[in-house]
Amino acid sequence: MSAVGTLAVREARPDEHAAAGRLLVAVYAALPGFSSPQEQPDYYATLANVGTLAGRPGAQLLVAAGADGALAGVVVYFGDMAQYGGGGIASELRDAAGIRLLAVDPARRGGGVGRLLTETCIARARAARRAQVVLHTTRAMPVAWRLYEQLGFVRDVALDFDQQGLPVHGFRLPLGPARVT
């Protein structure tokens, strides 16, 4: 379990899956320039039912939650890229872990929640001795894009794909020996 301030990152309990899905839908639907639920109903169904991803081999739905149980953010970590889904070639990678569907409650933005969730996924990938971490984002997510670059992720156009007219951009973080910080 990782923590920042009064938040701790842990696997979501089954009774939190619906709340995690609601948070994802609300955050993604509010992104300027991102596809709407009407434009991509299947994608938004995946967001709403994010708990089903936790049932996949090697996948974990992680939440950043306060002592009161309120969800500050969510992310799905994939230790097995065959379960990653999405588009492009990412699901074919065997030396990687993946990060998908990160969202932070708008009231908690700017407090390090997204960084904490991402760093937790990176730590899990390191512990599993993965060679790299893969993720995707869009131009509609500039804050996430900057965060990923600050953490050392680099663009990889080979991982890009088009999701029903929405360009989705791939990133990789090569993992060497664990860094001492």
Coordinates of C-alpha atoms in Angstrom, one line a residue:
M1 CA 0.0 0.0 0.0
S2 CA 1.3 3.5 -0.9
A3 CA 0.2 6.7 0.7
V4 CA 0.3 10.5 0.2
G5 CA -1.0 12.7 2.9
T6 CA -4.1 11.1 4.3
L7 CA -4.6 8.9 1.1
A8 CA -3.6 5.3 0.7
V9 CA -3.5 3.3 -2.6
R10 CA -4.9 -0.2 -2.3
E11 CA -6.9 -2.6 -4.4
A12 CA -10.5 -1.6 -4.7
R13 CA -13.0 -3.7 -2.7
P14 CA -15.9 -5.1 -4.7
D15 CA -18.3 -2.7 -3.0
E16 CA -16.2 0.2 -4.4
H17 CA -16.3 -0.9 -8.1
A18 CA -19.5 1.0 -8.9
A19 CA -18.1 4.2 -7.3
A20 CA -14.9 3.8 -9.2
G21 CA -16.9 3.5 -12.5
R22 CA -18.9 6.6 -11.7
L23 CA -15.7 8.6 -11.1
L24 CA -14.2 7.4 -14.4
V25 CA -17.3 8.3 -16.3
A26 CA -17.7 11.7 -14.7
V27 CA -14.0 12.6 -15.2
Y28 CA -13.7 11.4 -18.8
A29 CA -17.1 12.9 -19.9
A30 CA -16.0 16.3 -18.6
L31 CA -12.7 16.4 -20.6
P32 CA -12.9 19.0 -23.3
G33 CA -12.1 17.4 -26.7
F34 CA -12.7 13.9 -25.5
S35 CA -15.4 11.6 -27.0
S36 CA -18.8 11.8 -25.3
P37 CA -20.8 8.9 -23.9
Q38 CA -23.1 9.2 -27.0
E39 CA -20.1 9.0 -29.4
Q40 CA -18.5 6.0 -27.7
P41 CA -21.1 4.2 -25.6
D42 CA -19.0 0.9 -25.5
Y43 CA -16.0 2.8 -24.1
Y44 CA -18.1 4.5 -21.4
A45 CA -19.7 1.1 -20.5
T46 CA -16.1 -0.1 -19.9
L47 CA -15.5 2.9 -17.7
A48 CA -18.7 2.4 -15.8
N49 CA -18.0 -1.3 -15.3
V50 CA -14.3 -0.9 -14.5
G51 CA -14.6 -3.5 -11.8
T52 CA -14.9 -6.3 -14.4
L53 CA -11.3 -5.5 -15.5
A54 CA -10.1 -6.4 -12.0
G55 CA -11.3 -10.0 -12.6
R56 CA -8.8 -10.4 -15.5
P57 CA -5.6 -12.3 -14.8
G58 CA -2.9 -9.9 -13.5
A59 CA -5.2 -6.9 -13.4
Q60 CA -5.8 -4.8 -10.3
L61 CA -8.3 -2.0 -9.9
L62 CA -6.4 0.4 -7.5
V63 CA -8.0 3.3 -5.6
A64 CA -6.5 6.2 -3.7
A65 CA -8.8 6.6 -0.8
G66 CA -8.9 8.6 2.4
A67 CA -9.5 7.3 5.9
D68 CA -13.2 8.0 5.4
G69 CA -13.2 5.7 2.3
A70 CA -13.9 8.4 -0.2
L71 CA -12.2 7.7 -3.5
A72 CA -9.8 10.4 -4.6
G73 CA -8.7 8.5 -7.7
V74 CA -8.6 5.2 -9.5
V75 CA -6.4 3.4 -12.0
V76 CA -6.2 -0.1 -13.5
Y77 CA -2.8 -1.9 -13.4
F78 CA -2.1 -4.7 -15.8
G79 CA 0.7 -7.1 -14.9
D80 CA -0.3 -9.2 -17.9
M81 CA -0.5 -7.2 -21.1
A82 CA -2.5 -9.9 -22.8
Q83 CA -5.4 -8.6 -20.6
Y84 CA -4.7 -4.9 -21.4
G85 CA -7.3 -4.5 -24.1
G86 CA -7.6 -1.2 -25.9
G87 CA -6.3 -0.9 -29.4
G88 CA -3.0 -1.2 -31.2
I89 CA -0.2 -3.7 -30.4
A90 CA 0.1 -3.1 -26.6
S91 CA -1.7 -6.3 -25.7
E92 CA 1.0 -8.3 -27.6
L93 CA 3.8 -7.1 -25.4
R94 CA 5.1 -9.8 -23.0
D95 CA 7.8 -7.8 -21.1
A96 CA 5.6 -5.0 -20.0
A97 CA 3.0 -4.0 -17.4
G98 CA 0.3 -1.6 -18.3
I99 CA -1.7 1.3 -16.8
R100 CA -5.2 2.2 -18.0
L101 CA -8.1 4.4 -17.0
L102 CA -6.6 6.7 -14.5
A103 CA -8.9 9.3 -13.1
V104 CA -8.7 11.8 -10.2
D105 CA -11.7 13.3 -8.4
P106 CA -11.8 17.0 -9.7
A107 CA -11.9 18.2 -6.0
R108 CA -8.5 16.4 -5.4
R109 CA -6.6 17.5 -8.5
G110 CA -3.2 19.1 -8.0
G111 CA -2.6 17.2 -4.8
G112 CA -0.5 14.4 -6.2
V113 CA -3.2 11.7 -6.5
G114 CA -2.4 11.0 -10.1
R115 CA 1.3 10.8 -9.5
L116 CA 0.7 8.5 -6.5
L117 CA -1.4 6.1 -8.5
T118 CA 1.0 6.1 -11.4
E119 CA 4.1 5.6 -9.1
T120 CA 2.3 2.7 -7.4
C121 CA 1.8 1.0 -10.8
I122 CA 5.4 1.6 -11.7
A123 CA 6.5 0.1 -8.3
R124 CA 4.3 -3.0 -9.0
A125 CA 5.9 -3.4 -12.4
R126 CA 9.4 -3.1 -11.0
A127 CA 8.5 -5.7 -8.3
A128 CA 7.2 -8.0 -11.0
R129 CA 10.5 -7.4 -12.9
R130 CA 8.8 -6.0 -16.0
A131 CA 11.1 -4.4 -18.6
Q132 CA 8.7 -1.5 -19.2
V133 CA 5.4 0.1 -18.4
V134 CA 3.0 1.0 -21.2
L135 CA 0.1 3.4 -21.2
H136 CA -2.1 5.5 -23.5
T137 CA -3.4 9.0 -23.3
T138 CA -5.0 11.6 -25.6
R139 CA -4.4 15.3 -26.3
A140 CA -7.6 15.9 -24.3
M141 CA -5.6 14.9 -21.2
P142 CA -2.8 17.4 -21.1
V143 CA -2.3 17.2 -17.3
A144 CA -1.8 13.4 -17.5
W145 CA 0.4 13.8 -20.5
R146 CA 2.7 16.1 -18.6
L147 CA 2.8 13.9 -15.6
Y148 CA 3.8 10.9 -17.6
E149 CA 6.6 12.8 -19.3
Q150 CA 7.8 14.1 -15.9
L151 CA 7.9 10.5 -14.6
G152 CA 10.1 9.5 -17.6
F153 CA 7.6 8.0 -20.0
V154 CA 8.5 8.5 -23.7
R155 CA 6.2 8.6 -26.7
D156 CA 6.1 5.5 -28.8
V157 CA 4.2 6.0 -32.1
A158 CA 4.2 2.2 -32.6
L159 CA 1.7 2.0 -29.8
D160 CA -0.7 4.6 -31.2
F161 CA -4.1 3.7 -32.4
D162 CA -7.4 5.4 -33.4
Q163 CA -10.4 4.8 -31.1
Q164 CA -13.4 5.6 -33.3
G165 CA -11.9 8.8 -34.6
L166 CA -10.0 9.7 -31.4
P167 CA -6.2 9.6 -31.7
V168 CA -4.8 7.6 -28.8
H169 CA -1.1 8.1 -28.1
G170 CA 1.2 5.4 -26.6
F171 CA 3.9 5.9 -24.0
R172 CA 6.6 3.6 -22.6
L173 CA 8.7 3.8 -19.4
P174 CA 11.7 1.6 -19.7
L175 CA 12.5 0.0 -16.3
G176 CA 16.1 -0.5 -15.4
P177 CA 17.4 -1.3 -11.9
A178 CA 15.2 0.1 -9.1
R179 CA 16.2 3.8 -8.5
V180 CA 17.1 5.0 -5.1
T181 CA 15.3 8.2 -4.3

